[in-house]
mmCIF file of C-alpha atoms in Angstrom:
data_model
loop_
_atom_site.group_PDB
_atom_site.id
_atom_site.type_symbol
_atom_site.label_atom_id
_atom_site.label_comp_id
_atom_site.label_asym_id
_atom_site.label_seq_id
_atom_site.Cartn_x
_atom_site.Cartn_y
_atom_site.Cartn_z
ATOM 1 C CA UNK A 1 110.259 92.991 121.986
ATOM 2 C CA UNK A 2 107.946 94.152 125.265
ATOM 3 C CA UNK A 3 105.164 91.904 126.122
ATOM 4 C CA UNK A 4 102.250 93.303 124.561
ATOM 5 C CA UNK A 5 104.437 93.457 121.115
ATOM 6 C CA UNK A 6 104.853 89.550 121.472
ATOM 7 C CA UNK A 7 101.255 89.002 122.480
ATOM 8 C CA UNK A 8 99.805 90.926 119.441
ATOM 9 C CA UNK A 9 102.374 89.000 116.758
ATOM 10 C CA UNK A 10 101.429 85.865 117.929
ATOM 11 C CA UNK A 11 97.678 86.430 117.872
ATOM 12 C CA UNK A 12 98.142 87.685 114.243
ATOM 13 C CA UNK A 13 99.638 84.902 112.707
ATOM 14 C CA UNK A 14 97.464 82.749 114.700
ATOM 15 C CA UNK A 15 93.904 84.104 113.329
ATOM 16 C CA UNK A 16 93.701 83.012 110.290
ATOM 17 C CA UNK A 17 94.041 79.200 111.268
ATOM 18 C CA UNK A 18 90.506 78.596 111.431
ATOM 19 C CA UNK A 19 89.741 79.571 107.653
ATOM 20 C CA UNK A 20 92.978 77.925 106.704
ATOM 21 C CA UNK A 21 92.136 74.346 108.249
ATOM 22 C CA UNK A 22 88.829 74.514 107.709
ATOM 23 C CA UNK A 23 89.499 75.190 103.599
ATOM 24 C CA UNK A 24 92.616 72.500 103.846
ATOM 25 C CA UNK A 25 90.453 70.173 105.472
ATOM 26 C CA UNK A 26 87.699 70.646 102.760
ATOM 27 C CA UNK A 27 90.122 69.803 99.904
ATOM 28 C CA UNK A 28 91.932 66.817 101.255
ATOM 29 C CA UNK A 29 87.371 65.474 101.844
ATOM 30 C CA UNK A 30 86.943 66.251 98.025
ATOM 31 C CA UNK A 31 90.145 64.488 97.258
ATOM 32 C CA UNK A 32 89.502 61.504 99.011
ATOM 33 C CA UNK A 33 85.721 61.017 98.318
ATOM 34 C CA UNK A 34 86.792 60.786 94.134
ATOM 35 C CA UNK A 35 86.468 64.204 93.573
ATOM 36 C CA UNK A 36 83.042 65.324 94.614
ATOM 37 C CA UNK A 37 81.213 61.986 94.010
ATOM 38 C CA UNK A 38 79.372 61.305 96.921
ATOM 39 C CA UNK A 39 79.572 64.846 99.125
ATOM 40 C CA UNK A 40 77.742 65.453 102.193
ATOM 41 C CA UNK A 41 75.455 68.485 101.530
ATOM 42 C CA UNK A 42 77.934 71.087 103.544
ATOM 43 C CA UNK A 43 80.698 69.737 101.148
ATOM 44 C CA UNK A 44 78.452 69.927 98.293
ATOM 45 C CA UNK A 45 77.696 73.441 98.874
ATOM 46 C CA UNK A 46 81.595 74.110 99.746
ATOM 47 C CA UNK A 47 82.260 72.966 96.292
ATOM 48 C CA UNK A 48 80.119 74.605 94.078
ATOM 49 C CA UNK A 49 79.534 78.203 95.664
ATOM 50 C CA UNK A 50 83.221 79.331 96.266
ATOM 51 C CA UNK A 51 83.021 83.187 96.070
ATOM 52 C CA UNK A 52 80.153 82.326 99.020
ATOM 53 C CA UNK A 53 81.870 80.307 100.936
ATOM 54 C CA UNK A 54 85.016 83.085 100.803
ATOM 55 C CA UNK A 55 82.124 85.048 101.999
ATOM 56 C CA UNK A 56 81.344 82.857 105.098
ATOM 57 C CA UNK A 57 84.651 82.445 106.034
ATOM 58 C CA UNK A 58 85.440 86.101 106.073
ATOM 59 C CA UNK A 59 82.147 86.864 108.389
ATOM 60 C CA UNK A 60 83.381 84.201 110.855
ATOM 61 C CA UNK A 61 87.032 84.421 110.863
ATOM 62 C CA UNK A 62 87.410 88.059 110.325
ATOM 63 C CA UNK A 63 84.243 89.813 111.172
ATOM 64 C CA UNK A 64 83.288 87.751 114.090
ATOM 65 C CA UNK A 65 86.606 86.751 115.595
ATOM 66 C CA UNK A 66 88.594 89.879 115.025
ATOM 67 C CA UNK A 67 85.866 91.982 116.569
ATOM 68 C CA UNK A 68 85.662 89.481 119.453
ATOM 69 C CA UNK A 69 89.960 90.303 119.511
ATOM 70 C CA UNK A 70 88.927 94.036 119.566
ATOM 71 C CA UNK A 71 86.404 94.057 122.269
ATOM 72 C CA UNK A 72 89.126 91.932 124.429
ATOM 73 C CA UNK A 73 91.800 94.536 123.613
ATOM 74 C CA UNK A 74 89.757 97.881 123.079
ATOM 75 C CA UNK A 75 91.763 98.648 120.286
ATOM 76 C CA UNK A 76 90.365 97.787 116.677
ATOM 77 C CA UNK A 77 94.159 97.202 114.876
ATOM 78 C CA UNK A 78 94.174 94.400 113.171
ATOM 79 C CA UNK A 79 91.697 94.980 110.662
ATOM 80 C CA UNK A 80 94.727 97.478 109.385
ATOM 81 C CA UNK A 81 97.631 94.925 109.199
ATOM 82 C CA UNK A 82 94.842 92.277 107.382
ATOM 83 C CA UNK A 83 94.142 94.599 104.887
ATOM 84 C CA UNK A 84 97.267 93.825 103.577
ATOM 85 C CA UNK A 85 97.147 90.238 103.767
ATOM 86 C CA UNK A 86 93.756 88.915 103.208
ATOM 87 C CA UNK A 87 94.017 89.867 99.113
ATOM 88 C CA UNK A 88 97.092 87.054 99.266
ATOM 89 C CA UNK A 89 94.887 84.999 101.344
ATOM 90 C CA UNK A 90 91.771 85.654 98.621
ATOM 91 C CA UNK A 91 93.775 84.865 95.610
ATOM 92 C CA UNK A 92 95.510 81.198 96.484
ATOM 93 C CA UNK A 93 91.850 80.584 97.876
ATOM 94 C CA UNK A 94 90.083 81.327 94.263
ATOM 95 C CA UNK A 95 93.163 79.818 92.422
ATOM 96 C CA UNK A 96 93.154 76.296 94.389
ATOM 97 C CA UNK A 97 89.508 75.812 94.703
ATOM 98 C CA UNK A 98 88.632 72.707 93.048
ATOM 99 C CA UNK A 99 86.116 74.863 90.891
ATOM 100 C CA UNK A 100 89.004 76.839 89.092
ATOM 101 C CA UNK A 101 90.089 77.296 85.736
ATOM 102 C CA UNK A 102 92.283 79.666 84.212
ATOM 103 C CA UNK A 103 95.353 80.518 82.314
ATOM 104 C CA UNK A 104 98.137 79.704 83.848
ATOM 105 C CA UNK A 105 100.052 82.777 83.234
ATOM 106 C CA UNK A 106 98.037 85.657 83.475
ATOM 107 C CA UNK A 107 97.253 83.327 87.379
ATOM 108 C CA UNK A 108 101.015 83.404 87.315
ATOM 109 C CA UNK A 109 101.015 87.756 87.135
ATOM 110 C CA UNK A 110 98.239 88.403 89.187
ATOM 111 C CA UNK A 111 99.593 86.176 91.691
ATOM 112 C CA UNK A 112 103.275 87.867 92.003
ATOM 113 C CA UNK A 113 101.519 91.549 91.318
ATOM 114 C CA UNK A 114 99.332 91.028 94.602
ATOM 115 C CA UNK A 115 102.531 89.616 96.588
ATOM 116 C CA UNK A 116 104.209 92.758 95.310
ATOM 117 C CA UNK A 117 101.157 94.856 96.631
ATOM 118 C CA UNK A 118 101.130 93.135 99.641
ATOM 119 C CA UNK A 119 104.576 93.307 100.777
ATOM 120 C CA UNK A 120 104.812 97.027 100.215
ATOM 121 C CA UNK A 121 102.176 97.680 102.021
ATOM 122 C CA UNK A 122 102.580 95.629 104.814
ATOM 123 C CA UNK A 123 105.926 97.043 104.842
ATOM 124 C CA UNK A 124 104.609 100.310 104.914
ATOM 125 C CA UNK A 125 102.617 98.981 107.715
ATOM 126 C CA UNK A 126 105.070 98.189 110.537
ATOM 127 C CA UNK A 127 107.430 101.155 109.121
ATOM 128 C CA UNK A 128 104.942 103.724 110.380
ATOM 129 C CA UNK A 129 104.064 102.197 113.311
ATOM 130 C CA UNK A 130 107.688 101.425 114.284
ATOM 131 C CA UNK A 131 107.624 97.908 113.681
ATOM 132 C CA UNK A 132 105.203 97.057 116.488
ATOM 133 C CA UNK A 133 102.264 94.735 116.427
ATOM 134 C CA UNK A 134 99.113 96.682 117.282
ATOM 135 C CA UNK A 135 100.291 99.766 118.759
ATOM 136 C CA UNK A 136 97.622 101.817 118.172
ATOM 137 C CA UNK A 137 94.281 101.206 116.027
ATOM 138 C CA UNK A 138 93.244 103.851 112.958
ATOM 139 C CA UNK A 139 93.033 107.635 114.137
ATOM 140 C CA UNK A 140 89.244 106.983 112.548
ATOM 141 C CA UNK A 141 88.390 104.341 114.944
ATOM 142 C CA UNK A 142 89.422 106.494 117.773
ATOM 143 C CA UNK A 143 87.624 109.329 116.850
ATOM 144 C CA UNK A 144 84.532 106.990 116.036
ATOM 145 C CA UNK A 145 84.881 105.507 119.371
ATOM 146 C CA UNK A 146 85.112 108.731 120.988
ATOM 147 C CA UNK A 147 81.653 109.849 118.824
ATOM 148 C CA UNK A 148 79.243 106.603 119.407
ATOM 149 C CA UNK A 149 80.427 105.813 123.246
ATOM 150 C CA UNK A 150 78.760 103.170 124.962
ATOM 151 C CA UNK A 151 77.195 102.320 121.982
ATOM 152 C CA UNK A 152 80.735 101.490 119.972
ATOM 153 C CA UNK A 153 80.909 97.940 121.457
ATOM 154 C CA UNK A 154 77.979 96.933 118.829
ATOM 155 C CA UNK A 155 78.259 99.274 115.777
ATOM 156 C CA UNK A 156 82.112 99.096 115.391
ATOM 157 C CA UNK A 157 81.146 95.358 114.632
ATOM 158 C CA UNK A 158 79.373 96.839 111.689
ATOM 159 C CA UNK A 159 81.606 100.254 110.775
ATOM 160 C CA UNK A 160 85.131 98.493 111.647
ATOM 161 C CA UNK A 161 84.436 94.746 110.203
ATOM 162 C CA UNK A 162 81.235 93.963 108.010
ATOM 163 C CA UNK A 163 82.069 97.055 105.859
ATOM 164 C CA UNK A 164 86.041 95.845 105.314
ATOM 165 C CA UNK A 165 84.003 92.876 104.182
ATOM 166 C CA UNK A 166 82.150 94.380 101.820
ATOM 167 C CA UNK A 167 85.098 96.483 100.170
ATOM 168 C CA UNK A 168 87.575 93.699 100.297
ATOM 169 C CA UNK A 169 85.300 90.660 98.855
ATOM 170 C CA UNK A 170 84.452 93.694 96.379
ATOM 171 C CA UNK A 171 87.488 95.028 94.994
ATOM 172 C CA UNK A 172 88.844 91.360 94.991
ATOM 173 C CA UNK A 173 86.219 90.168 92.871
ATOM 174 C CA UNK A 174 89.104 90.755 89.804
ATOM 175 C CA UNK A 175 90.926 87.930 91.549
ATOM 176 C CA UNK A 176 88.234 85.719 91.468
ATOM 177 C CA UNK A 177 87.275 86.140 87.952
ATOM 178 C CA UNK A 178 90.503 85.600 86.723
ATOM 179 C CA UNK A 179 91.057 82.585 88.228
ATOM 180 C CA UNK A 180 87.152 81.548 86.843
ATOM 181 C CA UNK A 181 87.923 82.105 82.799
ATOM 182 C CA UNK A 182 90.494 80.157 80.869
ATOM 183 C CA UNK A 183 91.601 82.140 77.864
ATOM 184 C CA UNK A 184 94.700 83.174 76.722
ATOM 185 C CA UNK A 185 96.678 85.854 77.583
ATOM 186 C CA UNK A 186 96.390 88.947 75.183
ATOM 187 C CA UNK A 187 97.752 92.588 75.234
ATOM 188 C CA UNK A 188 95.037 94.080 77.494
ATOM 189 C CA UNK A 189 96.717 91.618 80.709
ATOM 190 C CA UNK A 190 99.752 93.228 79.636
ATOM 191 C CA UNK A 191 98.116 96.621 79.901
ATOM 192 C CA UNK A 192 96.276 95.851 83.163
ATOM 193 C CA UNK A 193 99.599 94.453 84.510
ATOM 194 C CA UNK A 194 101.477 97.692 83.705
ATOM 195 C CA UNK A 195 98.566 99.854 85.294
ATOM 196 C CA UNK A 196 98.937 97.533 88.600
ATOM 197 C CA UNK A 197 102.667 97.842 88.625
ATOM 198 C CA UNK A 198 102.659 101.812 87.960
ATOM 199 C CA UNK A 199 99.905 101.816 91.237
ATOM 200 C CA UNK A 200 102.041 100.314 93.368
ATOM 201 C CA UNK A 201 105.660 102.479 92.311
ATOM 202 C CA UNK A 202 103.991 105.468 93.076
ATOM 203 C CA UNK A 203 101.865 104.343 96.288
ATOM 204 C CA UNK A 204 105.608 102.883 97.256
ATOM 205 C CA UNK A 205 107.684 106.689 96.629
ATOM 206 C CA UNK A 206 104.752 108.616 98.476
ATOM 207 C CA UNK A 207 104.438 106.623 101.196
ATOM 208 C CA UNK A 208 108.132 106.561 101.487
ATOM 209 C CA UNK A 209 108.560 110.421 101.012
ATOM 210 C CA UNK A 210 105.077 111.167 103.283
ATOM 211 C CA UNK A 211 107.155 109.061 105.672
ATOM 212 C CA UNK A 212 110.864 110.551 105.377
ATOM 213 C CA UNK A 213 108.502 114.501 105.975
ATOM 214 C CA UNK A 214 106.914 112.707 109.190
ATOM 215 C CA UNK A 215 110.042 111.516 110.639
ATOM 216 C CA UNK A 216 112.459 114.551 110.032
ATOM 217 C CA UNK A 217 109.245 117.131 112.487
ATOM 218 C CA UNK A 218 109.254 114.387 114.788
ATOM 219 C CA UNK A 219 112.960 114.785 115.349
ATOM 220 C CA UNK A 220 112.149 118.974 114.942
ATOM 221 C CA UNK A 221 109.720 118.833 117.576
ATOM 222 C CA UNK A 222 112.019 116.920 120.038
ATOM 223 C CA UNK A 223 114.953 119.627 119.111
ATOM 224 C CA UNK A 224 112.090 122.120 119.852
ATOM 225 C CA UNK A 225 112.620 123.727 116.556
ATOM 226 C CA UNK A 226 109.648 125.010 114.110
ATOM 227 C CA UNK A 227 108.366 121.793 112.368
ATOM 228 C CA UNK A 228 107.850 122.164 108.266
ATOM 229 C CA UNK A 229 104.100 122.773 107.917
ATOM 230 C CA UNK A 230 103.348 120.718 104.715
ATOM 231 C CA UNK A 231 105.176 118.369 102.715
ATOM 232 C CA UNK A 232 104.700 119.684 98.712
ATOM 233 C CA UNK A 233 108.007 118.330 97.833
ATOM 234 C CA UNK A 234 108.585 114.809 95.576
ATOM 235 C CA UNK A 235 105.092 113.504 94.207
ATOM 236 C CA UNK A 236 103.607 115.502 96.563
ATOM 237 C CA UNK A 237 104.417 118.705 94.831
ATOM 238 C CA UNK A 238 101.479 117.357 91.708
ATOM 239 C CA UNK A 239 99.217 115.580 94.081
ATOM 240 C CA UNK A 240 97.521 115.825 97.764
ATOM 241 C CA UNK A 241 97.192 112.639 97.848
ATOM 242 C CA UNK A 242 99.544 110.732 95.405
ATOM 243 C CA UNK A 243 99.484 107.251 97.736
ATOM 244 C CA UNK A 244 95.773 107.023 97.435
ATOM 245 C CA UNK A 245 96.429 107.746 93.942
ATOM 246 C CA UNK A 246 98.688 104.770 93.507
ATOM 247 C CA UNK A 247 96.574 102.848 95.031
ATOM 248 C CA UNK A 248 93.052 103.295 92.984
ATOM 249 C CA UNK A 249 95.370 102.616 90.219
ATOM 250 C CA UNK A 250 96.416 99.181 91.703
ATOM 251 C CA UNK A 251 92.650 97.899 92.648
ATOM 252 C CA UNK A 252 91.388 99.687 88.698
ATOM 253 C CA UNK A 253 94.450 97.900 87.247
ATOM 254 C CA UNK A 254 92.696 94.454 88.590
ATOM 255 C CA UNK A 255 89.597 95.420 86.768
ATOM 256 C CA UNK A 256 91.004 95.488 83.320
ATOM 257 C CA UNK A 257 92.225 92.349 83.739
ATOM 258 C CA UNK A 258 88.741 91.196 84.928
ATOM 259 C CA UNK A 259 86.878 93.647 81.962
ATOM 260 C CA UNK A 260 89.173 91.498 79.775
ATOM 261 C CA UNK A 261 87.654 88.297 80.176
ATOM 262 C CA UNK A 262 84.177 89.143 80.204
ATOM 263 C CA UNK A 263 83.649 90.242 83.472
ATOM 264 C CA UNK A 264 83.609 94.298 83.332
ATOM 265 C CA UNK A 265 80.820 94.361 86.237
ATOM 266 C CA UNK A 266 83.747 93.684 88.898
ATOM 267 C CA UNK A 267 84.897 97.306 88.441
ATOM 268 C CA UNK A 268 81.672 97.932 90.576
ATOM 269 C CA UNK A 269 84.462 96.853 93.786
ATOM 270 C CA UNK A 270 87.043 99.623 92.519
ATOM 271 C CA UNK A 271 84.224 102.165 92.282
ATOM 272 C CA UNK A 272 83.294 101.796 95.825
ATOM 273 C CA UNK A 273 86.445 101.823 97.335
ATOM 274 C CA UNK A 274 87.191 104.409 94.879
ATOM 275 C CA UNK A 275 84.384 106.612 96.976
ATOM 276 C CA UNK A 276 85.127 105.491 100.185
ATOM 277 C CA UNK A 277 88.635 106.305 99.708
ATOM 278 C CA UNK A 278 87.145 110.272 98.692
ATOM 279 C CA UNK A 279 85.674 110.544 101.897
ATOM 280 C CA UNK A 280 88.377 109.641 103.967
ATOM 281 C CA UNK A 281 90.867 112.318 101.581
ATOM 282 C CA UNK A 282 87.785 114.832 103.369
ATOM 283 C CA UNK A 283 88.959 113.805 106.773
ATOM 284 C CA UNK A 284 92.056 113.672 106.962
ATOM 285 C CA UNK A 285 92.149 117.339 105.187
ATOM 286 C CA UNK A 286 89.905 118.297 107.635
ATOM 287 C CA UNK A 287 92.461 116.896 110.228
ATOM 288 C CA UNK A 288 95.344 119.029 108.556
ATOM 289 C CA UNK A 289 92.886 122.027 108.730
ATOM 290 C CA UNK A 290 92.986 121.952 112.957
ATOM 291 C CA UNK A 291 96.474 122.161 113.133
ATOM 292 C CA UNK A 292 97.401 125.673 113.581
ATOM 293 C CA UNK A 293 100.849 125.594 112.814
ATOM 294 C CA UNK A 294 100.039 124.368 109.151
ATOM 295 C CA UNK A 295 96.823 125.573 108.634
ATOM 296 C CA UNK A 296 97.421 128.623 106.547
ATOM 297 C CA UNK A 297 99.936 126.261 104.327
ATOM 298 C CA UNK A 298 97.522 123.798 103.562
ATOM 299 C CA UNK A 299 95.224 126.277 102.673
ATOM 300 C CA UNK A 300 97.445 127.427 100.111
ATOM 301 C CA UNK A 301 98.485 124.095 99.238
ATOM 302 C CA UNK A 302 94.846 122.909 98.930
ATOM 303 C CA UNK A 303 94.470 125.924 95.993
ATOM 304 C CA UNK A 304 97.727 125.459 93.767
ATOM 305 C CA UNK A 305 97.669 121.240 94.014
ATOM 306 C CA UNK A 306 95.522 118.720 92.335
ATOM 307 C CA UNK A 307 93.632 116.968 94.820
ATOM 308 C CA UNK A 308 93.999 113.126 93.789
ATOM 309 C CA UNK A 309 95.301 113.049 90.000
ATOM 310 C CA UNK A 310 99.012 114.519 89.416
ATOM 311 C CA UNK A 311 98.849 117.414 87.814
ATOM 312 C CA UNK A 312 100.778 120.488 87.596
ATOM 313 C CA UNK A 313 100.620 123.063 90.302
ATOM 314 C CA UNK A 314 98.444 125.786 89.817
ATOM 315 C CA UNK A 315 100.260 129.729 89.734
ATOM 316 C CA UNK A 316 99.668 131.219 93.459
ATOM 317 C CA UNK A 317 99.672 134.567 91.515
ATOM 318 C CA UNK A 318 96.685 133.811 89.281
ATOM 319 C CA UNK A 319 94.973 132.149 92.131
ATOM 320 C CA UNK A 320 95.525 135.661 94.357
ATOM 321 C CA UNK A 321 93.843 137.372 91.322
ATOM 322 C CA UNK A 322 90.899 135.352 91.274
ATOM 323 C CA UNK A 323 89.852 135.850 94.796
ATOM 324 C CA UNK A 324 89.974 139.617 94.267
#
């Protein structure tokens, strides 16, 4: 492991201690002052505004502190790896609080369900950046950094961090409401739990097929041999972008189980990062579209394949007819 690999893996597990301690340190108070008895006013607050004080610790600990990290390193990368962590983080935060009620087993699901999320993700994490820690930051930092120039320092405070606040407190408001309502389980958890697990089986087989295509032109290009312009094989073949795909279906599968008890307003999370998520399926075709070598393919592959939904492939024939 070089140096910088070290560095970065020790600074990542060591971030989060802040928010960790402070929260710990919060709890043992309450526990030792007979449960919220005689509280100072910070305490007070602590314990009865919980999705706010999630709030404030994310702006401190993650906004703040991780763009601090950034500036020091000029590279914005751990926002990336924390994507796939802070939901775990968020959901043993809203189902300890002292505030919390809630069934025990649908807290049970939605608990293992967001491991599950997390670890393939995170796996799919260090398996495209070779299992390095903070290699490079998002292509769309660079090229956002590259765009604002002397200004980045200040707005990539706002563009890199307060907005991944914004869509993660959002889309993991499901997680807080569940662990805010106690009623029993019922079949629409078992739906919502089937939606979440059929999200993350398909964001799992893209990813891993998007990166078996990636890995076989890398070793094409180093042979020097013509690299394969487009993958349309596997899920690819009924979606451009099956892995987003699986993934709105994880974050809407959170909001049934939220809908379920009450609390259909959360879905107002999904919908956002449902949007977002459009935009960025704009870019990165966009990016596809300036590579000459597969240019013409994805061209061709834009007109016979469903954008986002799977859905069979469209005849090449009748779509030849149609443009004469």
């Amino acid at each position: 492991m070089s140096r910088s690999n070290f560095n970065n893996a020790v600074v990542s597990f060591l971030v989060p201690l802040p928010s960790i301690l402070f929260y710990l340190y919060f709890v043992n108070h309450l526990q030792t002052n007979n449960g919220g008895a005689s509280l100072s006013p910070l305490w007070s607050w602590c314990f009865h505004h919980p999705l706010l004080l999630a709030n404030v610790l994310f702006f401190f600990n993650v906004n703040v502190l991780f763009w601090v990290i950034g500036r020091i390193q000029s590279s914005n990368w751990m926002i990336d790896l924390y994507w796939t962590v802070i939901p775990v983080m968020l959901v043993y935060y809203y189902a300890t609080h002292p505030l919390a009620q809630f069934d025990l087993w649908r807290s049970k699901v939605v608990i293992m369900l967001t491991w599950v999320w997390s670890i393939r993700l995170t796996h799919n994490y260090f398996r495209r950046e070779n299992w390095q820690w903070g290699a490079r930051e998002d292509w769309r930092f660079t090229d956002m950094r590259r765009q604002y120039g002397r200004h980045w320092w200040w707005i990539s405070f706002f563009a890199v961090y307060f907005s991944q606040q914004i869509f993660l407190i959002g889309i993991c408001l499901p997680l807080y409401v569940v662990h805010s309502v106690d009623k029993p389980l019922n079949m629409w958890d078992f739906v919502a739990a089937s939606v979440c697990l059929c999200g993350i089986v398909i964001a799992y087989f893209a990813d891993t097929q998007l990166h078996d295509f990636v890995t076989t032109n890398s070793k094409l290009k180093q042979l020097g041999k013509p690299m394969v312009p487009n993958l349309d094989r596997g899920l690819w073949r009924y979606s451009r972008h099956p892995n987003y795909f699986g993934e709105q279906l994880w974050w809407w599968g959170l909001v049934v189980f939220a809908w379920n008890l009450g609390h259909g307003w959360t879905f107002v999370g999904a919908l956002i990062n449902s949007m977002c998520l459009a935009y960025v399926t704009v870019l990165v075709e966009r990016r596809m579209l300036k590579q000459e070598y597969r240019a013409e393919a994805y061209r061709l592959y834009q007109k016979t394949t469903s954008g986002c939904v799977p859905w069979f492939k469209s005849s090449v024939i009748a779509v030849k007819d149609k443009d004469i």
